[in-house]
Amino acid sequence: MNFNNLLVSQENKISSVTIHRPQQLNALNSATLTELSECISMLEEDRNTRVIFITGSGDKSFVAGADIKEFLDLDAGHINEFAENIHETVFNKIENLSKPVIAAINGFALGGGLELAMACHIRIASENARMGLPEVTLGLIPGYGGTQRLPKLVGKGWANQIILSAEMITAQKALEIGLINEVTSQGNLLPRVKELALKISKNSSTAITHAIKAIQASDSPQGFDKEIDLFGNLFQTHDFKEGVSAFVEKRKPNFN
């Protein structure tokens, strides 16, 4: 997989995607978003990938936001179409992916960068990370899902404060309010992410896919019904039979 703005590698059924625009602090321009969409689709179909993690190039920035200069070329008649396309092809695609996606936040995660991290299933940050949604300083609001995902993660109070003040918060504060899962040292960020990804990769990929779907349905009034259906479906799978057999035989399961 060769891309201009992404570095992609694979080891132990874990695929890493590094956004590589260091001179722009890894800002998301339209070319990078297109590549990210294509890359995520390819990895979802790749049988050798069980877990994906996304990070940024260098030690300063995960993603410092969208490439604001490109917004100047968009008129009001096309901006809704543009935003809807980005939602569906990148952010919603990641959130609804059948494989777990971990954000390894290695520095600034601002604007579209924080929105990208929030679309991931798990977020781990280094101590130097700083997060925020500064769109109101540009006369805008977060447009890549920030106003919707942030309240679900931290509640409306913190979402209002972060969005309306446009202030950056530290990794420790992000941990305290539930925006991220863990904080670690900068040097230990990728080893910790890989450690977690490896642990996930050894579990049933079929069960993990069903778990993601069930968790995604938790905001729906039909969430419990969805869980019951998915739970029942798993009883017909090879992974369930192998998992139970391994438990009874006191051995490690051999999932496909």
CSV table of N, CA, C and O in Angstrom, one decimal, residues 241-254:
chain,number,residue,atom,x,y,z
A,241,LYS,N,-17.9,-22.0,19.2
A,241,LYS,CA,-17.6,-23.4,19.5
A,241,LYS,C,-16.2,-23.7,19.9
A,241,LYS,O,-15.9,-24.4,20.8
A,242,GLU,N,-15.2,-23.0,19.2
A,242,GLU,CA,-13.8,-23.1,19.5
A,242,GLU,C,-13.5,-22.5,20.9
A,242,GLU,O,-12.8,-23.1,21.7
A,243,GLY,N,-14.1,-21.4,21.2
A,243,GLY,CA,-13.9,-20.7,22.5
A,243,GLY,C,-14.4,-21.5,23.6
A,243,GLY,O,-13.7,-21.7,24.7
A,244,VAL,N,-15.5,-22.1,23.5
A,244,VAL,CA,-16.1,-22.9,24.6
A,244,VAL,C,-15.3,-24.2,24.7
A,244,VAL,O,-15.0,-24.6,25.9
A,245,SER,N,-14.9,-24.8,23.6
A,245,SER,CA,-14.1,-26.1,23.7
A,245,SER,C,-12.8,-25.8,24.3
A,245,SER,O,-12.3,-26.6,25.2
A,246,ALA,N,-12.2,-24.7,24.0
A,246,ALA,CA,-10.9,-24.4,24.6
A,246,ALA,C,-11.0,-24.1,26.1
A,246,ALA,O,-10.2,-24.5,26.9
A,247,PHE,N,-12.1,-23.5,26.5
A,247,PHE,CA,-12.3,-23.2,27.9
A,247,PHE,C,-12.5,-24.5,28.7
A,247,PHE,O,-11.9,-24.7,29.7
A,248,VAL,N,-13.3,-25.4,28.1
A,248,VAL,CA,-13.5,-26.7,28.8
A,248,VAL,C,-12.3,-27.6,28.8
A,248,VAL,O,-11.9,-28.2,29.8
A,249,GLU,N,-11.5,-27.5,27.7
A,249,GLU,CA,-10.2,-28.3,27.6
A,249,GLU,C,-9.0,-27.6,28.3
A,249,GLU,O,-7.9,-28.1,28.2
A,250,LYS,N,-9.3,-26.4,28.8
A,250,LYS,CA,-8.2,-25.6,29.5
A,250,LYS,C,-7.0,-25.4,28.6
A,250,LYS,O,-5.9,-25.7,29.0
A,251,ARG,N,-7.3,-24.9,27.4
A,251,ARG,CA,-6.2,-24.5,26.5
A,251,ARG,C,-6.6,-23.2,25.9
A,251,ARG,O,-7.7,-22.6,26.0
A,252,LYS,N,-5.6,-22.6,25.2
A,252,LYS,CA,-5.9,-21.3,24.5
A,252,LYS,C,-6.7,-21.6,23.2
A,252,LYS,O,-6.4,-22.5,22.5
A,253,PRO,N,-7.7,-20.7,22.9
A,253,PRO,CA,-8.5,-21.0,21.7
A,253,PRO,C,-7.7,-20.6,20.5
A,253,PRO,O,-6.8,-19.8,20.5
A,254,ASN,N,-8.0,-21.3,19.4
A,254,ASN,CA,-7.4,-21.1,18.1
A,254,ASN,C,-8.5,-20.4,17.2
A,254,ASN,O,-9.2,-21.1,16.4
